[in-house]
XYZ file of C-alpha atoms in Angstrom:
755
model
C 0.118 0.092 0.061
C 1.070 3.299 -0.860
C 0.125 5.981 1.686
C 0.387 9.990 1.003
C 0.320 12.157 3.966
C -0.445 15.794 3.509
C 1.003 18.033 6.574
C 3.770 17.186 8.987
C 2.481 18.147 12.184
C 2.311 15.681 15.312
C -1.144 14.114 13.829
C 0.145 13.346 10.179
C 3.679 12.002 11.790
C 2.206 9.924 14.103
C -0.402 8.530 11.765
C 2.894 8.003 9.199
C 4.804 6.282 12.013
C 2.269 3.748 12.945
C 1.217 2.848 9.936
C 4.533 2.199 8.791
C 5.250 0.180 12.109
C 2.328 -1.787 11.968
C 3.221 -2.951 8.057
C 6.686 -2.088 6.946
C 5.703 -3.092 3.466
C 3.951 0.232 3.354
C 5.294 3.425 1.391
C 4.484 6.075 3.352
C 5.345 9.718 2.285
C 4.817 12.857 4.318
C 4.723 16.487 2.787
C 5.387 19.298 5.013
C 5.537 22.869 3.437
C 7.868 24.185 6.300
C 11.576 23.277 7.535
C 12.083 20.708 9.989
C 12.943 23.009 12.688
C 10.052 25.265 12.180
C 6.942 25.227 14.652
C 4.323 27.601 15.293
C 3.156 27.440 19.095
C 5.595 26.294 22.072
C 4.218 23.798 24.341
C 1.615 20.557 23.887
C -0.249 19.377 26.751
C -1.379 15.679 26.661
C -3.563 13.589 28.806
C -2.834 10.548 30.727
C -5.155 8.851 28.888
C -3.870 9.804 25.549
C -0.489 8.722 26.784
C -1.883 5.353 27.730
C -2.383 5.129 24.095
C 0.596 6.095 22.687
C 2.826 4.018 25.173
C 0.291 1.247 23.977
C 0.675 1.603 20.322
C 4.620 2.723 20.137
C 6.525 2.580 23.209
C 9.548 3.575 21.023
C 7.649 6.923 20.728
C 6.318 7.117 24.514
C 9.764 6.318 26.000
C 11.303 9.549 24.045
C 8.253 11.561 24.964
C 8.516 10.813 28.327
C 12.396 11.894 28.978
C 11.399 15.419 28.349
C 7.741 15.663 30.105
C 6.997 18.315 32.545
C 4.165 16.943 34.973
C 2.389 19.455 37.274
C -0.696 18.782 39.528
C -2.094 22.651 40.241
C -4.286 24.864 38.679
C -3.910 28.556 40.009
C -6.791 31.246 39.387
C -5.552 34.800 40.012
C -8.451 37.488 40.143
C -8.564 40.957 41.458
C -5.085 40.323 43.613
C -6.472 36.945 44.828
C -4.747 33.461 43.873
C -6.557 30.763 44.266
C -4.777 26.979 43.769
C -6.889 23.524 43.023
C -4.689 20.459 42.722
C -5.105 16.734 41.781
C -5.569 17.726 38.221
C -2.552 16.116 36.658
C -0.803 17.661 33.606
C 2.007 16.568 31.429
C 3.399 18.643 28.661
C 6.358 19.021 26.197
C 7.757 21.143 23.856
C 5.869 21.308 20.338
C 9.570 21.372 18.728
C 10.894 18.515 20.772
C 7.709 16.236 19.994
C 8.247 16.897 16.381
C 11.889 16.006 16.548
C 10.847 12.868 18.526
C 8.219 12.062 15.674
C 10.722 12.790 13.030
C 13.320 10.671 14.100
C 10.893 7.734 14.715
C 9.353 8.140 11.140
C 13.122 7.892 9.838
C 13.673 4.920 11.643
C 10.866 3.241 10.239
C 11.592 4.088 6.777
C 8.997 7.009 6.246
C 9.991 9.341 3.519
C 9.799 12.879 4.961
C 9.995 15.664 2.510
C 10.273 19.161 4.082
C 9.938 22.391 2.579
C 7.793 20.627 0.086
C 4.335 21.468 -1.429
C 2.242 18.507 -1.537
C 0.989 17.540 -5.111
C -2.503 18.589 -5.571
C -4.754 15.961 -3.939
C -6.473 14.797 -7.166
C -3.249 13.675 -8.488
C -2.177 12.068 -4.967
C -5.738 10.383 -4.807
C -5.181 8.599 -8.333
C -1.548 7.830 -7.285
C -1.323 6.458 -3.955
C -3.596 3.979 -2.378
C -4.559 6.207 0.849
C -4.551 10.042 1.256
C -4.404 11.466 4.759
C -5.101 15.024 4.814
C -3.365 16.311 8.096
C -2.726 19.885 6.783
C -4.292 21.670 9.644
C -7.567 24.284 10.344
C -6.962 25.887 6.897
C -6.491 22.563 5.041
C -6.588 22.793 1.265
C -7.836 19.394 0.845
C -10.513 19.720 2.762
C -11.646 23.118 0.506
C -10.555 21.294 -2.749
C -13.196 18.727 -2.037
C -15.558 20.974 -0.186
C -18.503 19.496 -1.611
C -17.549 15.985 -0.382
C -16.325 16.708 3.096
C -19.317 19.717 3.511
C -17.260 21.645 6.214
C -18.820 24.178 8.671
C -16.282 26.834 9.773
C -17.243 29.198 12.806
C -15.288 32.346 13.658
C -15.525 33.048 17.328
C -15.437 36.743 18.961
C -11.966 36.448 21.006
C -8.451 37.520 19.826
C -5.382 35.623 20.941
C -1.770 35.439 20.566
C 0.610 32.548 21.281
C 3.956 33.520 23.070
C 6.557 31.761 25.399
C 8.324 32.962 28.579
C 11.628 31.515 29.252
C 10.926 30.387 32.856
C 8.698 27.639 34.194
C 5.062 28.246 36.038
C 4.748 26.001 38.867
C 1.112 25.377 37.689
C -1.474 25.752 35.003
C -2.175 29.543 35.552
C -5.266 31.570 34.604
C -4.744 35.494 35.611
C -7.461 37.836 34.850
C -6.514 41.401 33.927
C -9.137 44.442 34.243
C -7.737 47.089 32.212
C -8.914 50.743 31.209
C -9.894 49.080 27.700
C -11.538 46.121 29.233
C -10.958 42.423 30.462
C -7.916 40.523 29.318
C -6.816 36.835 30.334
C -3.493 34.982 30.195
C -3.237 31.363 29.932
C 0.124 29.945 30.827
C 1.547 26.451 31.732
C 5.128 24.925 31.587
C 6.451 22.826 28.719
C 10.090 22.253 30.077
C 12.099 23.426 32.977
C 13.068 26.664 31.788
C 9.934 27.759 29.464
C 6.298 28.267 29.383
C 3.740 28.639 27.125
C 1.653 31.865 27.302
C -1.595 32.655 25.617
C -2.863 36.167 25.997
C -6.279 36.503 24.676
C -9.420 39.440 24.972
C -12.870 39.654 23.249
C -12.034 41.462 19.751
C -13.828 44.474 21.053
C -11.254 45.300 23.912
C -8.400 44.155 21.198
C -9.335 46.526 18.780
C -9.893 49.520 21.607
C -6.608 48.504 23.183
C -4.795 49.211 20.023
C -3.478 45.473 19.281
C -5.196 45.806 16.154
C -2.678 48.454 14.704
C 0.624 46.963 16.935
C 3.272 44.849 15.308
C 4.681 41.684 16.368
C 7.221 43.333 18.839
C 4.561 45.860 20.304
C 2.189 43.378 20.663
C 4.680 41.047 22.894
C 5.988 44.154 24.899
C 2.504 45.603 25.805
C 1.161 41.637 26.674
C 4.589 41.346 28.850
C 3.789 44.888 30.695
C 0.073 43.853 31.001
C 0.782 40.792 33.005
C 4.037 41.505 34.494
C 3.062 40.428 37.791
C 2.155 36.700 36.427
C 5.597 37.240 34.320
C 7.735 38.252 37.592
C 8.439 41.148 35.330
C 10.320 39.079 32.753
C 9.860 39.490 28.848
C 7.668 37.272 26.341
C 9.005 36.225 23.270
C 7.115 35.143 20.071
C 7.913 32.816 17.035
C 6.079 34.506 14.084
C 3.283 35.211 16.441
C 0.293 36.919 15.298
C -2.999 37.797 16.991
C -5.830 35.553 15.584
C -9.473 34.238 16.134
C -10.262 30.971 16.916
C -12.314 28.878 14.289
C -14.428 25.757 14.815
C -14.130 23.158 12.355
C -16.789 20.292 11.743
C -17.460 18.095 8.606
C -20.506 16.260 7.649
C -17.868 13.860 6.074
C -14.477 13.014 7.045
C -13.208 10.832 3.984
C -14.096 10.952 0.543
C -12.704 8.185 -1.702
C -9.582 7.218 -0.593
C -8.768 10.679 1.005
C -9.629 10.929 4.608
C -9.256 13.997 7.024
C -7.152 13.926 10.416
C -6.837 16.524 13.159
C -7.625 19.995 12.608
C -8.312 19.588 8.825
C -11.421 17.468 10.415
C -12.103 19.041 13.612
C -10.674 21.693 16.068
C -11.441 22.229 19.744
C -10.758 25.230 21.461
C -7.260 25.690 23.257
C -8.485 26.480 26.614
C -8.964 22.663 26.927
C -5.978 21.816 25.338
C -7.422 19.498 22.857
C -5.640 20.045 19.393
C -2.708 17.800 19.541
C -4.319 15.546 21.883
C -7.287 14.554 19.096
C -4.618 14.543 16.286
C -2.924 12.172 18.190
C -5.781 9.942 18.920
C -7.242 10.499 15.456
C -3.761 8.722 14.109
C -4.207 5.856 16.532
C -7.451 5.063 15.438
C -7.053 5.378 11.746
C -4.057 3.156 12.145
C -5.965 0.353 14.053
C -9.105 0.408 11.848
C -6.569 0.007 9.013
C -5.274 -3.233 10.444
C -8.824 -4.409 11.885
C -10.888 -3.924 8.861
C -10.694 -6.004 5.383
C -10.705 -3.146 2.802
C -10.010 0.448 2.713
C -13.574 1.773 2.620
C -14.659 -0.077 5.612
C -11.497 1.129 7.563
C -12.255 4.537 6.704
C -15.967 4.240 7.738
C -14.967 2.300 11.006
C -12.624 5.123 11.781
C -15.307 8.151 11.645
C -17.565 5.921 13.520
C -15.170 5.619 16.147
C -13.807 9.120 16.302
C -17.034 11.349 15.646
C -18.665 10.721 19.136
C -15.558 11.414 20.968
C -14.977 14.647 18.868
C -18.353 15.872 19.216
C -18.146 15.292 22.649
C -14.996 17.270 23.280
C -15.951 19.789 20.518
C -19.003 20.475 23.080
C -16.943 20.746 25.997
C -14.410 23.179 24.071
C -17.375 25.316 22.759
C -18.500 25.549 26.627
C -15.093 26.617 27.561
C -14.575 29.241 24.581
C -17.954 30.852 25.285
C -17.247 30.983 29.044
C -13.991 33.176 28.332
C -15.737 35.244 25.800
C -18.011 36.531 28.239
C -15.565 36.448 31.035
C -16.999 39.893 31.961
C -20.170 38.190 33.418
C -18.696 36.831 36.393
C -15.813 39.535 37.353
C -17.787 40.244 40.552
C -18.573 36.791 41.701
C -16.308 35.809 44.896
C -12.989 35.309 44.220
C -13.157 31.414 45.231
C -16.399 30.762 43.536
C -15.250 32.610 40.499
C -12.323 29.961 40.432
C -14.712 26.911 40.816
C -16.719 28.710 37.924
C -13.726 28.761 35.771
C -12.529 24.933 36.559
C -16.113 23.676 35.708
C -16.574 26.155 32.467
C -16.548 22.828 30.283
C -18.680 20.709 32.260
C -16.224 18.189 32.095
C -14.812 18.880 35.631
C -17.651 18.958 37.955
C -18.181 19.571 41.738
C -17.926 15.639 42.421
C -14.877 15.127 40.683
C -13.352 18.255 41.776
C -13.913 17.433 45.105
C -11.976 14.215 44.757
C -9.126 16.052 43.487
C -9.168 18.856 45.776
C -11.578 18.274 48.780
C -10.035 21.311 50.672
C -10.793 23.873 47.902
C -13.945 22.305 46.956
C -15.058 22.537 50.922
C -13.782 26.443 50.783
C -16.156 27.002 47.701
C -19.153 25.466 49.407
C -18.356 27.310 52.919
C -18.290 30.685 50.773
C -21.739 29.724 49.068
C -23.357 28.888 52.329
C -23.480 25.220 52.644
C -23.969 23.848 55.932
C -21.362 21.228 56.718
C -22.360 18.157 54.951
C -24.626 19.648 52.831
C -24.422 19.560 48.893
C -25.310 22.741 47.402
C -28.275 21.365 45.690
C -29.973 20.865 48.879
C -29.407 24.371 50.298
C -32.870 26.548 50.478
C -33.855 29.210 47.509
C -36.607 31.883 48.393
C -38.747 33.251 45.980
C -41.020 36.318 47.150
C -42.874 34.413 50.025
C -41.800 30.830 49.105
C -38.750 29.091 50.417
C -37.842 25.991 48.683
C -35.864 23.689 50.536
C -33.638 22.299 47.793
C -32.852 23.594 44.199
C -34.333 20.600 42.270
C -37.351 21.427 40.344
C -39.593 18.776 38.528
C -40.074 20.231 35.035
C -43.224 20.269 33.468
C -43.949 17.298 31.366
C -47.308 16.964 28.939
C -48.988 13.900 30.345
C -51.504 13.850 27.293
C -53.968 11.896 30.010
C -56.754 14.306 30.776
C -60.556 13.722 29.620
C -62.010 16.939 29.170
C -59.340 18.988 30.620
C -59.787 17.468 34.072
C -56.636 16.025 35.606
C -57.512 12.583 37.081
C -56.106 9.651 39.259
C -52.915 9.457 36.812
C -52.317 13.074 37.661
C -52.515 12.517 41.291
C -50.305 9.711 41.303
C -47.767 11.147 38.973
C -47.415 14.139 40.382
C -48.051 13.129 43.902
C -45.202 10.415 43.408
C -42.648 13.144 42.183
C -43.843 14.927 45.300
C -42.912 12.292 47.456
C -39.830 12.116 45.440
C -38.024 15.047 47.182
C -37.892 17.556 44.690
C -38.459 21.503 46.254
C -40.571 22.262 43.554
C -42.956 20.037 41.417
C -44.513 21.693 38.215
C -47.500 20.562 36.549
C -47.877 20.127 32.819
C -48.951 23.176 30.397
C -52.357 23.675 32.094
C -54.521 25.503 29.310
C -56.309 28.262 29.580
C -59.374 27.381 27.202
C -60.469 24.422 25.473
C -59.155 25.936 22.372
C -55.906 26.432 23.562
C -55.068 22.730 24.242
C -52.472 21.306 22.320
C -54.173 17.718 22.277
C -57.602 16.216 23.291
C -55.535 14.831 26.424
C -54.371 18.166 27.738
C -55.337 19.649 31.157
C -57.068 22.735 31.571
C -57.998 25.391 34.283
C -61.174 26.762 32.494
C -63.922 25.352 34.391
C -64.523 24.664 38.374
C -64.466 20.916 37.645
C -61.057 21.126 36.329
C -60.176 23.345 39.384
C -61.662 21.001 41.945
C -59.400 18.127 40.315
C -56.338 20.253 40.657
C -57.417 21.102 44.325
C -57.485 17.509 44.970
C -53.799 17.023 43.812
C -52.535 20.061 45.671
C -54.059 19.228 48.955
C -52.271 15.568 48.441
C -48.471 17.287 47.938
C -49.149 19.531 50.791
C -50.708 16.963 53.391
C -48.541 14.113 52.383
C -45.221 15.975 51.398
C -44.918 18.837 53.763
C -42.326 21.497 52.532
C -42.792 20.561 48.697
C -44.068 23.125 46.398
C -46.522 22.366 43.800
C -46.462 24.943 40.695
C -49.124 25.330 38.010
C -47.478 26.356 34.274
C -50.327 28.366 32.382
C -50.323 28.464 28.840
C -52.364 28.253 25.283
C -51.241 26.210 22.585
C -51.769 28.758 19.610
C -50.399 27.476 16.237
C -49.620 24.066 17.740
C -52.657 23.300 19.000
C -55.670 20.542 17.558
C -52.574 17.570 17.471
C -52.536 13.657 18.054
C -51.214 12.624 21.617
C -47.439 12.745 21.388
C -47.065 8.727 21.196
C -49.695 8.784 18.393
C -47.727 11.338 16.428
C -46.258 14.540 17.861
C -47.293 17.560 16.235
C -49.616 15.666 13.596
C -52.987 17.148 13.011
C -56.052 15.232 14.547
C -57.063 12.889 11.691
C -60.833 14.232 12.666
C -62.271 16.722 15.609
C -60.056 19.517 15.110
C -60.796 22.858 16.526
C -59.927 26.212 15.288
C -56.648 27.706 16.057
C -55.439 31.039 16.824
C -52.028 32.755 16.865
C -50.001 35.931 16.572
C -50.064 35.319 12.606
C -51.518 33.272 10.174
C -48.855 30.747 9.776
C -49.002 26.955 10.159
C -46.449 25.510 12.299
C -45.308 22.896 9.442
C -46.428 21.737 6.103
C -49.559 19.774 6.688
C -50.356 21.658 9.988
C -53.818 23.620 10.350
C -53.374 27.443 9.123
C -54.243 29.334 12.551
C -56.335 32.731 12.251
C -54.346 36.151 13.346
C -55.735 37.219 16.718
C -57.937 40.431 16.426
C -57.495 43.065 19.136
C -61.240 41.656 20.397
C -59.805 37.943 20.609
C -56.532 39.492 22.424
C -58.748 40.928 24.969
C -60.456 37.517 25.351
C -57.563 35.285 25.758
C -56.012 37.713 28.493
C -59.252 37.134 30.417
C -59.168 33.066 30.006
C -55.266 33.644 31.572
C -56.361 35.633 34.479
C -59.631 33.576 34.877
C -57.260 30.447 34.791
C -54.869 32.062 37.207
C -57.697 33.057 39.914
C -58.960 29.292 39.731
C -55.281 28.215 40.311
C -54.689 30.476 43.504
C -57.928 28.926 44.676
C -56.607 25.176 43.637
C -53.823 26.077 46.205
C -50.788 26.024 44.089
C -47.626 27.855 45.523
C -46.197 29.262 42.270
C -47.439 30.095 38.643
C -45.341 29.736 35.805
C -46.646 31.881 32.415
C -45.578 29.651 29.275
C -43.959 31.990 26.793
C -41.906 28.967 25.155
C -41.535 26.663 22.474
C -43.815 28.201 20.034
C -47.200 28.315 21.919
C -49.270 31.297 21.774
C -47.249 33.851 23.675
C -43.853 32.460 22.505
C -45.479 33.232 18.995
C -45.621 36.661 19.695
C -42.219 36.974 20.881
C -40.367 35.568 18.019
C -39.700 37.473 14.583
C -40.555 33.840 12.934
C -43.808 33.823 13.675
C -44.707 37.143 14.442
C -45.522 39.006 11.093
C -48.184 41.471 12.533
C -47.965 45.227 11.222
C -49.948 46.370 14.265
C -49.173 47.703 17.721
C -48.192 43.730 18.680
C -45.859 43.528 15.890
C -42.643 44.628 14.258
C -40.147 45.576 16.773
C -38.804 43.769 19.594
C -40.747 45.832 21.928
C -44.114 45.454 19.984
C -43.426 41.722 20.180
C -43.204 41.813 23.709
C -46.331 43.947 24.348
C -48.975 41.210 24.329
C -47.040 38.633 26.483
C -46.605 41.345 28.895
C -50.162 42.704 28.942
C -50.974 38.800 30.101
C -48.066 38.580 32.595
C -49.386 42.124 34.278
C -53.102 41.028 34.116
C -52.041 37.709 35.511
C -49.791 39.282 38.447
C -52.915 41.349 39.261
C -55.117 38.402 40.333
C -52.362 36.092 41.335
C -51.821 36.354 45.248
C -49.180 39.073 46.067
C -47.348 36.731 48.502
C -46.832 33.768 45.784
C -44.015 33.749 43.164
C -44.595 34.047 39.202
C -42.148 32.685 37.049
C -41.690 32.859 33.156
C -40.519 30.079 30.727
C -39.042 31.451 27.654
C -37.110 29.810 24.518
C -33.806 31.789 24.958
C -32.931 31.143 21.255
C -35.142 29.731 18.388
C -32.143 27.836 16.853
C -33.142 29.140 13.335
C -31.705 31.825 11.211
C -33.517 35.138 11.500
C -35.052 34.430 14.778
C -34.664 35.570 18.372
C -31.140 34.785 19.764
C -29.238 34.823 23.191
C -28.990 38.563 22.894
C -32.864 38.799 22.483
C -33.515 36.447 25.085
C -31.518 38.904 27.898
C -33.866 41.943 26.334
C -36.926 39.546 26.782
C -36.205 38.102 30.409
C -35.115 42.027 31.346
C -38.875 43.001 30.388
C -40.456 40.239 32.358
C -38.248 41.066 35.350
C -39.069 44.936 35.100
C -42.533 43.785 35.105
C -42.228 41.632 38.297
C -41.405 38.280 37.326
C -39.517 36.420 40.192
C -37.328 33.830 38.042
C -36.968 33.179 34.435
C -37.193 29.495 33.601
C -34.816 29.190 30.420
C -35.334 26.737 27.816
C -34.743 27.014 24.138
C -36.192 26.007 20.646
C -39.576 24.257 19.394
C -40.568 27.476 17.976
C -40.391 26.585 14.314
C -40.181 22.908 12.900
C -37.088 23.874 10.789
C -34.969 24.511 14.108
C -31.219 23.102 14.297
C -30.712 22.787 17.934
C -27.305 22.141 19.126
C -28.320 19.036 21.534
C -25.432 17.794 24.290
C -25.478 17.471 28.047
C -26.466 20.616 29.864
C -26.633 22.389 26.407
C -29.399 24.928 27.466
C -27.735 26.314 30.505
C -25.250 29.038 29.386
C -28.611 31.012 28.329
C -29.758 30.817 31.778
C -26.299 31.469 33.177
C -26.046 34.783 30.712
C -29.878 35.894 31.804
C -28.984 35.386 35.607
C -25.766 37.397 35.458
C -26.919 40.089 32.740
C -30.100 40.792 34.070
C -29.514 39.879 37.728
C -32.874 37.731 37.876
C -33.215 34.206 39.539
C -32.975 31.748 36.813
C -34.194 27.878 36.370
C -31.965 26.114 34.408
C -33.135 22.980 32.156
C -31.900 20.929 29.199
C -30.275 17.676 29.564
C -29.328 17.988 33.404
C -29.330 14.453 34.299
C -26.875 13.791 37.043
C -27.109 15.326 40.839
C -23.448 16.176 40.207
C -24.505 18.345 37.091
C -27.094 20.169 39.692
C -24.382 20.762 42.263
C -21.597 21.886 39.760
C -24.270 24.486 38.206
C -25.571 25.767 41.699
C -22.334 26.336 42.988
C -20.506 27.859 39.972
C -23.391 30.547 40.265
C -24.784 29.598 36.851
C -28.369 28.828 37.843
C -30.421 29.235 41.116
C -32.716 26.249 40.328
C -32.167 23.205 38.055
C -35.202 21.732 36.247
C -34.961 17.958 35.552
C -37.710 16.063 33.322
C -36.668 12.690 31.817
C -34.662 11.704 34.930
C -38.178 12.194 37.017
C -39.866 9.959 34.701
C -36.941 7.501 34.985
C -37.033 7.659 38.742
C -39.924 9.696 40.332
C -37.687 9.388 43.583
C -34.595 10.849 41.703
C -33.683 13.684 44.533
C -34.222 11.011 47.401
C -31.804 8.703 46.014
C -29.591 11.678 45.168
C -29.374 12.592 48.739
C -28.563 9.089 49.838
C -26.181 8.795 47.239
C -24.337 11.638 48.624
C -24.666 10.580 52.113
C -26.907 13.554 52.972
C -29.759 13.206 55.512
C -31.111 16.914 56.673
C -33.522 19.729 56.044
C -33.140 20.116 52.452
C -34.947 16.670 51.556
C -37.102 14.845 53.852
C -37.803 11.038 53.387
C -41.474 10.238 53.901
C -41.838 8.000 57.105
C -43.307 5.013 55.150
C -40.255 5.271 52.790
C -37.465 5.961 55.271
C -36.533 2.431 55.438
C -35.476 2.686 52.020
C -33.160 5.517 52.551
C -30.428 3.499 51.915
C -29.461 1.492 48.632
C -30.525 -1.893 49.093
C -27.685 -4.997 49.038
C -27.749 -6.867 45.852
C -26.661 -10.284 47.114
C -23.604 -12.207 47.637
C -21.576 -9.616 45.657
C -21.830 -7.614 48.967
C -21.004 -10.174 51.417
C -17.255 -10.790 52.736
C -15.185 -13.143 50.167
C -14.119 -16.360 51.542
C -10.552 -17.310 51.947
C -9.379 -19.479 49.234
C -5.539 -19.495 49.844
C -3.176 -20.428 52.682
C -0.858 -17.330 53.736
C 2.864 -18.013 53.405
């Protein structure tokens, strides 16, 4: 087999070495446009996991690298003159130039043909001449661009500028330092890569970079100014550059990683922000996987397919973490006023890969100090601290998220709802929310939706609230009021979500006469008189909810239902006083809020659920969400429940663990209003992390509570917590410890004699 590799970075070189070592008969050629000793950047950080893979795949390379590793455990965060250190992290780094020298030597020893100062031939010629072409030619891959229609790349530029520099001394920890200058906030990322050298990355938002004059500064001036700004961190020592230039990070993704016999590797296929140190790591892991798949699979096509199948989910997970970290630094200014220790915890957990629980394992003293500053009593996880909204004090931070059950008859909640909501109230959550309760018969989503537009419905809801208050004292129960708008008159979810009923449809109304999707019923645009009627329907339902004994009321302004339909420019095309500008689109939802607040008891809190982004071009964005949240807060909303999407059928959400929480975080720190975070929060560790970092005040979980109605009680048991933040019902207290599972728990018998 003849293999051509375009690009002589760590990924390309390591792939060359592995492919040649696994099959010496292969003819492997590497083209690199630069000289052997050229390198851009300074140090490379590798995880223990990656190093273990290198050791297993090629011990010669591992042993050569090991001689030059610099290892350390601590991370220092310096903010407003205070340094906090967190230990137990474990890093290994070496110089990028040294790593390349090791890989050059290994490739030559194995018989790889290395061609430096050589532009690779055009990929089309290579594909015809060689059996396999590996494009490891970096973030600006010309190979990827030549076959853009096949690979279908997507490149996203971000909002910070950064520059790679070096210092001629070794930091004694991975150091993050924040500088608040007259031009704005700047940050330093620094780590050692040799006994006498450190990588230093200086980063700032592009607006700050421009105002500070770096746009017009040459390389020398930039280096000198950075050294002056971070003189304390550097001990007054200078910085040096290596053809260093200010740049913006670009996230690269591709729909396909191979085309014929051409395959992408490393930054050509994907990038991950340097703040989680994954660029070289991912490229090396790509090389390992590609070489292994080439050995294991019977044909090239199957090998390339297996390589992509193996690597894509790993890369996607890393890119999600990197994106979260990148955006945290882009929005760094939001967190400057946090207490220094909480700020440090927030920074450490920014990517959601380091969490409260594993940070406590790494450094219990640091995590314990953050908890004490936050106000956690001894032995109390953050999720079991109380939270007050107006006259209601929740005993913990867990919310059972609203979940439509589609199980009512004529809008009346029945035994199913009593058992469903009652079980979750007994399960320990601080607040249990109903599904969206409709304010009129025409405002239902499906025939199975509940309502609060008749006295009989209100009586049935009172039966449920009475049960919760009597059998689970201390648990609050909230009602979510809404109107389906253009998304109504559809089948039950399990019969066809958002699909129109085959018969028995009722007429729909909405902000504008736009169907939800092709085949959906077209609603009528609401008239002024109808707007008044619907506002009165909301107030009547709120009055009934108060008499039914609900502790909290949430106004549903999300997910494309009626009030959400007014907020989004994609669904509101009105030309009257209720459409057009953002302020006009807010008008009717705010009128409804004010009317409901007017009849809802003063001491009981009122929240609003919003979709913080429409996940669609031309729709509401995170910036719009801040404006919407600010408007509701100004009208008296006690908290904003921050969800996303479901506004238009053509949305393109970016799913992932805790993927909606950054929107809640932004609203909390920009508007200064309490928030409820939702969206793929699945573990108590996530809840503790988000609460302690100050990214949210409450966490709402849906599917975990379907899987386990007693999720909160079990979270307490698994953390060894027994206190006022969660109370086991007396009949259940015997189950507050995990049951034994059989002989696996028993002492093992002695089977050998001692010596």
